Short mmCIF file of C-alpha atoms and ligand atoms in Angstrom, two decimals:
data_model
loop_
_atom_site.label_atom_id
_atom_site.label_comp_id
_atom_site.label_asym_id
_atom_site.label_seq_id
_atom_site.Cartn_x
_atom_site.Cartn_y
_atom_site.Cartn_z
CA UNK A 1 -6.25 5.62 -31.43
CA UNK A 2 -4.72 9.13 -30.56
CA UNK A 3 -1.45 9.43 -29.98
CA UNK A 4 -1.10 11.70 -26.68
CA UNK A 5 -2.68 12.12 -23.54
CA UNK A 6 -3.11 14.70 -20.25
CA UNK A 7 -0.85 13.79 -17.51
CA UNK A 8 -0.01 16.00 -14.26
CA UNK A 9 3.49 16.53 -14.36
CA UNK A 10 5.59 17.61 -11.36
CA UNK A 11 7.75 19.84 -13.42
CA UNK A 12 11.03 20.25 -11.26
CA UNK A 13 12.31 18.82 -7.55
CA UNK A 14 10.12 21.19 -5.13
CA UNK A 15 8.44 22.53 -7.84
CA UNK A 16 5.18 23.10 -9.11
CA UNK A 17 2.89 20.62 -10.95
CA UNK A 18 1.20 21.24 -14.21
CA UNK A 19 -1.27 19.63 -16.55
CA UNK A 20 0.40 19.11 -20.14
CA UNK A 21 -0.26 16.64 -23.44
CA UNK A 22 2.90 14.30 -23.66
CA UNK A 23 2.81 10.85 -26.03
CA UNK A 24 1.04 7.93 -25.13
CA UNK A 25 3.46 5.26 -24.66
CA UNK A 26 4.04 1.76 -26.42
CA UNK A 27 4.04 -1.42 -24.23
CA UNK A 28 7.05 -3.35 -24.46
CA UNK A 29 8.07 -6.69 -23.02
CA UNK A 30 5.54 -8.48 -20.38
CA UNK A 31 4.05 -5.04 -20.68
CA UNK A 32 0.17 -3.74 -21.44
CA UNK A 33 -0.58 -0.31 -22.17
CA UNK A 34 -3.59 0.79 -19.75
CA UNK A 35 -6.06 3.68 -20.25
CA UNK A 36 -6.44 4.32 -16.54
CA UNK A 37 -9.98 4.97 -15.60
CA UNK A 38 -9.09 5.40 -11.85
CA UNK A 39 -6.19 6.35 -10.32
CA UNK A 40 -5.74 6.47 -5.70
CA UNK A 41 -3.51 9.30 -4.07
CA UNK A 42 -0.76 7.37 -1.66
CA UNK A 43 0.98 9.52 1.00
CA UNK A 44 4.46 9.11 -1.12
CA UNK A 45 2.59 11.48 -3.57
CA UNK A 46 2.55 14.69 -1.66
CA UNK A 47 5.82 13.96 0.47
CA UNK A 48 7.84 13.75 -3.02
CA UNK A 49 7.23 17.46 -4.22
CA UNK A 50 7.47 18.29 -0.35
CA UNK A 51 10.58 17.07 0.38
CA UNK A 52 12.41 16.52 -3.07
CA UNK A 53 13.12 12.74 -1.98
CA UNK A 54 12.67 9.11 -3.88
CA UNK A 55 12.30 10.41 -7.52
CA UNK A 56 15.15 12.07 -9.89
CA UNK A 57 12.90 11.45 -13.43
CA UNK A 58 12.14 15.19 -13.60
CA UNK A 59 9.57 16.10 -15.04
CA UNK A 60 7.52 13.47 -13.00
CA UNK A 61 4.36 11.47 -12.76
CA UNK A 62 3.44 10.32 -9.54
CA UNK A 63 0.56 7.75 -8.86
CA UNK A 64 0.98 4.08 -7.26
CA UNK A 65 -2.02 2.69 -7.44
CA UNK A 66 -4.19 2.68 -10.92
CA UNK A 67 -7.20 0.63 -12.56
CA UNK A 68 -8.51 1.08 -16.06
CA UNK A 69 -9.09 -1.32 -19.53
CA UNK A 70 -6.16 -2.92 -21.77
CA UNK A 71 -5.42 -0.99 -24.68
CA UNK A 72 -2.39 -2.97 -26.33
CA UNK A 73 -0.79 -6.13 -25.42
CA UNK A 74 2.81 -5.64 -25.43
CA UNK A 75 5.21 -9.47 -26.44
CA UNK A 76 5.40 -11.98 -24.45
CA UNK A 77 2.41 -11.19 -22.21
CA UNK A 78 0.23 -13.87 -21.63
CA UNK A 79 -3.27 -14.19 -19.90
CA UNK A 80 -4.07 -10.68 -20.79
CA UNK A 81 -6.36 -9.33 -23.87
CA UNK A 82 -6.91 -6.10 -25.43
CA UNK A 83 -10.47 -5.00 -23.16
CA UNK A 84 -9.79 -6.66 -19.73
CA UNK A 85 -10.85 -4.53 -17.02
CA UNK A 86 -7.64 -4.33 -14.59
CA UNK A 87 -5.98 -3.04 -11.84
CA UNK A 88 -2.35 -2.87 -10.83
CA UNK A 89 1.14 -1.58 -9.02
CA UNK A 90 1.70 1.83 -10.77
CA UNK A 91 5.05 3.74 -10.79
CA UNK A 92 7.81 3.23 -9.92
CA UNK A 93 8.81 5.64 -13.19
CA UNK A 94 6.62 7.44 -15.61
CA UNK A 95 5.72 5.67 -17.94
CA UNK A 96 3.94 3.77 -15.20
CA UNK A 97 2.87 6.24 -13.09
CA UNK A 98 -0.71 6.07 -12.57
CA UNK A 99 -1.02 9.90 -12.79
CA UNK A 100 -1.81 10.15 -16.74
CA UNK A 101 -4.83 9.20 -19.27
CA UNK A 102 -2.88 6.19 -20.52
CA UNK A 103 0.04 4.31 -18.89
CA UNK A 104 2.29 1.11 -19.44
CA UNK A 105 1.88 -1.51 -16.79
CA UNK A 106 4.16 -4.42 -15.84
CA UNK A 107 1.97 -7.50 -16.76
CA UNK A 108 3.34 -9.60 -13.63
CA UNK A 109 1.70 -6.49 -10.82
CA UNK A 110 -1.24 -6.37 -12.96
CA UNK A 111 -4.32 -8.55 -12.09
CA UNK A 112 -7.77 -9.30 -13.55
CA UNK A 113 -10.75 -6.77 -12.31
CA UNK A 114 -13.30 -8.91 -10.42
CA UNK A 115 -16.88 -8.69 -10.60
CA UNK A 116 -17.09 -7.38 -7.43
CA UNK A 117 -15.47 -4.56 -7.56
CA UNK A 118 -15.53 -1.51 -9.11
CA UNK A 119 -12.34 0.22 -10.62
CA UNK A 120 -12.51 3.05 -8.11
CA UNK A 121 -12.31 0.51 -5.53
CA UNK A 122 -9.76 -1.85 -6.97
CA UNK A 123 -7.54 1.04 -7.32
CA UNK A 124 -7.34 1.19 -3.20
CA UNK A 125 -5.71 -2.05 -3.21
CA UNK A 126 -2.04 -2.55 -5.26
CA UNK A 127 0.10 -0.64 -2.83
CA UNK A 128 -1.84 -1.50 0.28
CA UNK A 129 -1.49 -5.03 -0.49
CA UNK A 130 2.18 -4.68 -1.85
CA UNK A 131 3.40 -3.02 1.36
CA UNK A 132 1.40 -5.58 3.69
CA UNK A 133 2.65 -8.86 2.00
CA UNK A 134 6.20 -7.63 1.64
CA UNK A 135 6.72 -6.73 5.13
CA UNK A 136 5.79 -10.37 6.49
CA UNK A 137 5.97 -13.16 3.77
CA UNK A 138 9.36 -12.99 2.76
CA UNK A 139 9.57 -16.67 3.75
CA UNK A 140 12.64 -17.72 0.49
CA UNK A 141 12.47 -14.94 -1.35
CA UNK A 142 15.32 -12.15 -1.30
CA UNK A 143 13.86 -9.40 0.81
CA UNK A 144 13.88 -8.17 4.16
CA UNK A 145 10.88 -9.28 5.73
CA UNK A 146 9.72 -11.14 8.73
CA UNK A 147 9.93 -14.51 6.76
CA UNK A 148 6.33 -15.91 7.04
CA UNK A 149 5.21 -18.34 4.56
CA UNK A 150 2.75 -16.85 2.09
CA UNK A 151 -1.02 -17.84 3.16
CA UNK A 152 -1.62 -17.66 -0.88
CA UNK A 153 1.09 -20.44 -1.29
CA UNK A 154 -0.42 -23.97 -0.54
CA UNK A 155 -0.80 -24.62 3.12
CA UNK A 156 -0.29 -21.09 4.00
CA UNK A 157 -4.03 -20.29 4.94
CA UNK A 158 -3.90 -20.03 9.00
CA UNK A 159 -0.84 -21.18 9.29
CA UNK A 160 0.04 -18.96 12.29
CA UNK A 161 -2.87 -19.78 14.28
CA UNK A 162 -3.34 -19.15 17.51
CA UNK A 163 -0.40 -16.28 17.35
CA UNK A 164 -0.98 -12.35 18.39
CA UNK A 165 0.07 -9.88 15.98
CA UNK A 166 0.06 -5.99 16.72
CA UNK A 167 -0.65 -3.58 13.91
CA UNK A 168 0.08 -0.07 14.69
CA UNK A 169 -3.12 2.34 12.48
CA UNK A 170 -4.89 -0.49 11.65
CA UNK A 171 -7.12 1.98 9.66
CA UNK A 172 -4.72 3.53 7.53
CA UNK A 173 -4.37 2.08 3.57
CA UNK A 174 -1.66 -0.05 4.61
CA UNK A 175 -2.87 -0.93 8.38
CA UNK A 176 -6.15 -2.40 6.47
CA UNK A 177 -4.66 -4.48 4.14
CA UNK A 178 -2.38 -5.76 6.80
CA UNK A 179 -5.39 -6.56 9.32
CA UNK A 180 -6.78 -8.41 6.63
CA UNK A 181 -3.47 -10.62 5.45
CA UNK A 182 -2.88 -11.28 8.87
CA UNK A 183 -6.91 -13.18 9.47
CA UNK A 184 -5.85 -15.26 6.22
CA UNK A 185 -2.27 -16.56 8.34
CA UNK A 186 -4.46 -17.10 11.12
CA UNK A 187 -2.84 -14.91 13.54
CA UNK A 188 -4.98 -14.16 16.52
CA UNK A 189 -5.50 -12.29 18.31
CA UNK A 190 -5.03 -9.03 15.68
CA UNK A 191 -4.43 -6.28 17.95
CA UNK A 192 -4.54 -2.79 16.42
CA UNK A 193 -4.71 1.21 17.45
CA UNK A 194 -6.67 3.34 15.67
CA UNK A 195 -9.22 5.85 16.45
CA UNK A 196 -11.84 4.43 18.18
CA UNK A 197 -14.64 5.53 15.88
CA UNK A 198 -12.97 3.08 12.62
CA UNK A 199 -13.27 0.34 15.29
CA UNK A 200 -16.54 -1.78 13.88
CA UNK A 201 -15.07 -1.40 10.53
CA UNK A 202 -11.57 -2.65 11.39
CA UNK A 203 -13.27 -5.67 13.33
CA UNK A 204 -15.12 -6.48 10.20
CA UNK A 205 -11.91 -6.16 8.12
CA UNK A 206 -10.55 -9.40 11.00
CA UNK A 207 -9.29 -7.69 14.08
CA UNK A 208 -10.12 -8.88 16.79
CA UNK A 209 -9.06 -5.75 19.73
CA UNK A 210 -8.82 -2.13 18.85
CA UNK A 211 -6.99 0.32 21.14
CA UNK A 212 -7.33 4.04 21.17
CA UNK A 213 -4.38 4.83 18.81
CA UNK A 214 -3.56 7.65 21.61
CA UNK A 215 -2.89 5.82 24.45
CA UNK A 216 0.77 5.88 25.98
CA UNK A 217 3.39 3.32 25.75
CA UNK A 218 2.76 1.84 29.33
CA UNK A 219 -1.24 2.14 28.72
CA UNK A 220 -1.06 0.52 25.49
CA UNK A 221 1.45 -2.36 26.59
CA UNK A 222 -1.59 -2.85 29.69
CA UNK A 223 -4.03 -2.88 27.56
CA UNK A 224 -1.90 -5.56 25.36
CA UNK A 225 -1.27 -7.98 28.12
CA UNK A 226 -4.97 -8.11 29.30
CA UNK A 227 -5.50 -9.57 25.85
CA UNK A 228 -2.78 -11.90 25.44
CA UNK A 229 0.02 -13.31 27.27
CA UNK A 230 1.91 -14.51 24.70
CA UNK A 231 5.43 -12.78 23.10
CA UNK A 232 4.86 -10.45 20.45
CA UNK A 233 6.86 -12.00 17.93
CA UNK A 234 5.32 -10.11 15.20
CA UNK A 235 4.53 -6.23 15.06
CA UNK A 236 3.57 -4.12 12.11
CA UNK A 237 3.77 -0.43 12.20
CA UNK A 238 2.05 0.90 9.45
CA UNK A 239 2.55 4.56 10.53
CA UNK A 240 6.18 4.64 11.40
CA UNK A 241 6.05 7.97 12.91
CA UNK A 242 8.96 8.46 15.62
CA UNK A 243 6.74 8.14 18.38
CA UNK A 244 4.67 4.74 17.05
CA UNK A 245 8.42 3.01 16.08
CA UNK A 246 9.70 3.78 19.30
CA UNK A 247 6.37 2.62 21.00
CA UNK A 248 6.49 -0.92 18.62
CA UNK A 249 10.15 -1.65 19.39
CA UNK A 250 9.34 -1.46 23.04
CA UNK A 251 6.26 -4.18 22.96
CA UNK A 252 8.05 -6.57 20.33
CA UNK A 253 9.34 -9.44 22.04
CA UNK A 254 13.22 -10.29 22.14
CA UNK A 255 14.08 -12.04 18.91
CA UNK A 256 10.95 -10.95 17.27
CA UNK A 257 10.51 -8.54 14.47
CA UNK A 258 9.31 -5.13 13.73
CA UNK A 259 8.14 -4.09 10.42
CA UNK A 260 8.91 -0.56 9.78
CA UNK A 261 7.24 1.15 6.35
CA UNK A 262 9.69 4.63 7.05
CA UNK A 263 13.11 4.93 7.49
CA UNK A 264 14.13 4.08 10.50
CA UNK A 265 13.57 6.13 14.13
CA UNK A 266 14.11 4.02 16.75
CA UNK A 267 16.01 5.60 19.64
CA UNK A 268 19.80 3.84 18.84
CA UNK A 269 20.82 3.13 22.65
CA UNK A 270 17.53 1.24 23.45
CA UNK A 271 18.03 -0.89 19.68
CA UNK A 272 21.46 -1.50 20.83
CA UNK A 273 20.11 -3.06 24.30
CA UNK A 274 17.54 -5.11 22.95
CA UNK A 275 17.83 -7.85 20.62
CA UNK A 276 14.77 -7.46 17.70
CA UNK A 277 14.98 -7.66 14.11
CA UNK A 278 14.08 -4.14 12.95
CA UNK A 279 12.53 -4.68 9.21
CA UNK A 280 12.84 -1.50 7.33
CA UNK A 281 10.32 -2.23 4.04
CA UNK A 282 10.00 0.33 1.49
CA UNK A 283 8.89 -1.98 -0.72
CA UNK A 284 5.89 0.01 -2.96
CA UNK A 285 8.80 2.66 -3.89
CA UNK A 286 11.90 0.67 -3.98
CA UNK A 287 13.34 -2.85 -4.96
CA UNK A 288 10.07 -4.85 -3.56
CA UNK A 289 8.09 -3.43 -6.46
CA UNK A 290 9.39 -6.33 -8.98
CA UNK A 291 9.47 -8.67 -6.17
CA UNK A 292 5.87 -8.29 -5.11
CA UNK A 293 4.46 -10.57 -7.83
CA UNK A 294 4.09 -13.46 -6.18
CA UNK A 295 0.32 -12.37 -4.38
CA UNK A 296 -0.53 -10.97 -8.24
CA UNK A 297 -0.88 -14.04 -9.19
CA UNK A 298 -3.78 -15.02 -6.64
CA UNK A 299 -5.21 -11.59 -5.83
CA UNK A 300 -8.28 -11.64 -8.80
CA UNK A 301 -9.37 -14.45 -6.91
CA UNK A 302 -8.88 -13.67 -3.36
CA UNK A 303 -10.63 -10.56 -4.05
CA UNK A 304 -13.61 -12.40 -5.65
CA UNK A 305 -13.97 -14.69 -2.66
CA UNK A 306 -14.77 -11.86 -0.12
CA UNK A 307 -10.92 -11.79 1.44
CA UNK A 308 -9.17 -9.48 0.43
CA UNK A 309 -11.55 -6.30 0.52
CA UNK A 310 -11.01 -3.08 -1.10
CA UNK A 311 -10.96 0.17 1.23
CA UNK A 312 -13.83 3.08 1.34
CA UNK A 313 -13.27 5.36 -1.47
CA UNK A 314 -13.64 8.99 -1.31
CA UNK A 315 -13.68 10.44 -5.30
CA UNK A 316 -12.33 13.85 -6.03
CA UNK A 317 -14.06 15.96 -8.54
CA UNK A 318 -11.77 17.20 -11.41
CA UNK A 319 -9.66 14.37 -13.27
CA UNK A 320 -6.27 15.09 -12.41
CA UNK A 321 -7.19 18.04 -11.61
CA UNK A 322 -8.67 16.72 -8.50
CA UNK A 323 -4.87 15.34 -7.07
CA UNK A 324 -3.87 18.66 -5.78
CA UNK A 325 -6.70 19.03 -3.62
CA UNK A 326 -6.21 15.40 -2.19
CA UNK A 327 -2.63 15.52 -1.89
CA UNK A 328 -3.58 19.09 0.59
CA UNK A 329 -6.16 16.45 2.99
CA UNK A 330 -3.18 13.56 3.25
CA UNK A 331 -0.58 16.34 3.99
CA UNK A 332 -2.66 17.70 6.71
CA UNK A 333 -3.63 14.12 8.35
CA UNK A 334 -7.54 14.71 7.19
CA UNK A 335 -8.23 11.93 5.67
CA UNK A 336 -9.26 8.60 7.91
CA UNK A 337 -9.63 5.17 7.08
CA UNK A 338 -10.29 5.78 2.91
CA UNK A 339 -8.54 5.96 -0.08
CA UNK A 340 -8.65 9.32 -2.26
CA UNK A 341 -9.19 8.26 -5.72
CA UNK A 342 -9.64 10.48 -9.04
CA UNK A 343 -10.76 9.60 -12.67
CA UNK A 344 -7.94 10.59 -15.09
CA UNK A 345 -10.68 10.44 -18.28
CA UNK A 346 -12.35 13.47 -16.72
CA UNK A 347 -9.36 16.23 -16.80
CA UNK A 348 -10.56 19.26 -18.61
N1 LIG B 401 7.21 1.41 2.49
C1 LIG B 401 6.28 1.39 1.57
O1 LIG B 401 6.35 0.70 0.57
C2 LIG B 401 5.05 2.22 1.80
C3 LIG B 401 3.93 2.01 1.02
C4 LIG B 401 2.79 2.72 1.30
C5 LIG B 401 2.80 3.65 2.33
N2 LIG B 401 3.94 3.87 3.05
C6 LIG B 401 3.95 4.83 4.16
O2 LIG B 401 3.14 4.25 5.16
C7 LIG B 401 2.44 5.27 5.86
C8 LIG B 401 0.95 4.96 5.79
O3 LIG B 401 0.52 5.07 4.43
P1 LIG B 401 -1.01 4.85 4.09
O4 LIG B 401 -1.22 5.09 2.65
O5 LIG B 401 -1.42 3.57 4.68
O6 LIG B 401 -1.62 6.07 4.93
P2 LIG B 401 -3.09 6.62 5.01
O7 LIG B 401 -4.09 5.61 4.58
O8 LIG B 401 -3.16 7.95 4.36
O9 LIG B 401 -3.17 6.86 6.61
C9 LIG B 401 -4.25 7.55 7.17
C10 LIG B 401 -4.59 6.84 8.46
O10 LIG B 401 -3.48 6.90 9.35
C11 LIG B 401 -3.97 6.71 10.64
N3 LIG B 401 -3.02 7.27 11.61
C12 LIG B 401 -2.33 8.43 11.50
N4 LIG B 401 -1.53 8.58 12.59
C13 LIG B 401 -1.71 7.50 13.38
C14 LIG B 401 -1.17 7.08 14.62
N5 LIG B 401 -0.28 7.83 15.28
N6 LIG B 401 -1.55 5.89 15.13
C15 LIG B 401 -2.46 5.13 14.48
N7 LIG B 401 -3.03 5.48 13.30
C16 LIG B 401 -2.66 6.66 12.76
C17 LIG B 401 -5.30 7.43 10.68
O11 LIG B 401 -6.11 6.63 11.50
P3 LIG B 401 -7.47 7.13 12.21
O12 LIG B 401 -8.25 7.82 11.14
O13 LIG B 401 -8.10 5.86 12.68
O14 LIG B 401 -7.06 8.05 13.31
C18 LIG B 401 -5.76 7.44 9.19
O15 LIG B 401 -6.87 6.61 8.96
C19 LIG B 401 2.82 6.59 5.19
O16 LIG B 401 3.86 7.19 5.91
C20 LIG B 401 3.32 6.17 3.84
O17 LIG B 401 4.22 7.09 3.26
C21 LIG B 401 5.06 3.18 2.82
#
């Protein structure tokens, strides 16, 4: 096998990114060495080189989400085999980042590539699905979350049954994976916003009611209680721009909690007057990546059955090439309801 590989670096905080041959590197412990055959653009990928934030490993690969085939199986890794088609959490450093030919991958984020599903597609799902389940199920584990019990533990299918949940941009990567965690706990209704014209899809994905992601506060909250009368014990922004934080504080119900994916924005005089657990999850990026495993472990198979459903994929042309461009349509808000995906084996 050859020994090195293309990978687009991010050469210096700020800085520019280039396309250079660096080593391919060796699996170690619980680890398998992936050539990536797919690899999905996340938000964090453009706002890093933007702002300078989250990564010091300079130079840097960037990449969350990848799926490829098994090269090497590194010790100790078990129920993985030199071949398997796979798809898993990339990053959080680069030897993992998903932004390279060939890259390590922690065996216990990795799962199994169902039939299904194509790698293009299965590469739409690790950080989506990461970020949805770590927000909420964080029922005995050590994490900041809004303690439900797993629906992939035993007994945890519909378990919340019969309780509303709002999801602020339902149709966003990590608003679709949470629509679609929150059918298999049973909430109901699933209220989310979005634009109107990713409604049918969003209802197929398990909501139930989806509001015009533009209404106001006091429009949105009317709309709300026409559909349910019951607290809102549980709200999700996955956008957790100022305006949608401060607009999800205000409809969470006292004692309830708010799952934030940003640092937090909420106006501090109305937090101080209001008694709601304010969940600030960074998981993907931060210390949730190891803890994350737990869904890994289920997520070939709830995949297979038809639950768990990767998003619409929209490939750019050009291997890694291709990033640049993509990174350009999240920056600029112009991509809706699909995940940006390239094919690393194609660079030039
Ligand atoms: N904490 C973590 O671990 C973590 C992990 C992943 C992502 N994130 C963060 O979470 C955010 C979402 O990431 P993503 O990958 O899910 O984004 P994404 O898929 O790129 O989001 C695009 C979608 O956002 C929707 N949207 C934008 N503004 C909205 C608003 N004001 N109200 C409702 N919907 C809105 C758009 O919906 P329409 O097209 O329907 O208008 C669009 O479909 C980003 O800020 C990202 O950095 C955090």
């Amino acid at each position: 096998m050859t020994t090195q590989q293309k990978a687009l670096l991010l050469k210096d905080k700020q800085g520019r990114f280039a396309i250079e041959a660096i080593p391919i590197p060796t699996p170690g412990a619980n680890e398998l060495l992936v050539k990536i055959e797919s690899a999905a653009l996340n938000p964090v990928d453009w706002k890093v080189p933007e702002y300078g934030i989250i990564r010091e490993d300079y130079p840097v690969i960037l990449g969350y989400d990848a799926a490829g085939t098994v090269e090497e199986v590194g010790p100790e890794v078990q129920g993985f085999a030199k071949g398997d088609k796979v798809f898993y959490q990339a990053g959080p450093t680069n030897e993992y980042g998903a932004f390279q030919q060939y890259a390590l991958a922690k065996a216990n984020v990795t799962a199994k590539l169902p039939g299904n599903i194509t790698f293009d597609e299965a590469t739409s799902i690790p950080s989506g699905i990461t970020t949805a389940t770590l927000g909420l199920f964080t029922h005995n584990i050590n994490l900041d979350g809004a303690e439900l019990y797993p629906f992939w533990e035993e007994g945890g299918r519909g378990k919340y049954s019969g309780r509303p949940i709002v999801i602020f941009g339902g149709s966003s990567c990590v608003g679709q994976f949470t629509i679609q965690v929150a059918k298999l706990s049973g909430f109901s209704p699933i209220i989310t916003t979005a634009s109107l014209r990713n409604a049918d899809m969003l209802k197929e994905l398990g909501a139930t009611h989806v509001l015009d992601r533009n209404l106001s506060t006091d429009a949105l909250s009317e709309e709300i209680a026409k559909i349910t009368s019951k607290p809102l014990e549980i709200v999700y922004d996955a956008i957790s721009l100022p305006v949608t934080q401060n607009a999800a504080f205000d409809i969470t119900a006292p004692g309830g909690y708010l799952v934030l994916v940003l640092s937090e924005a909420i106006d501090p005089a109305k937090k101080a007057s209001q008694p709601k657990h304010v969940i600030v999850h960074l998981g993907a990026t931060g210390p949730g990546y190891e803890a994350s495993n737990s869904v890994w472990t289920t997520l070939t198979e709830l995949v297979e059955e038809g639950v768990i459903q990767p998003m619409r994929v929209q490939i750019l042309s050009g291997g890694l090439a291709g990033i640049l461009e993509g990174l350009d349509l999240l920056k600029k808000d112009k991509v809706s309801a699909a995940k940006l995906v390239v094919h690393p084996q194609e660079t030039a």
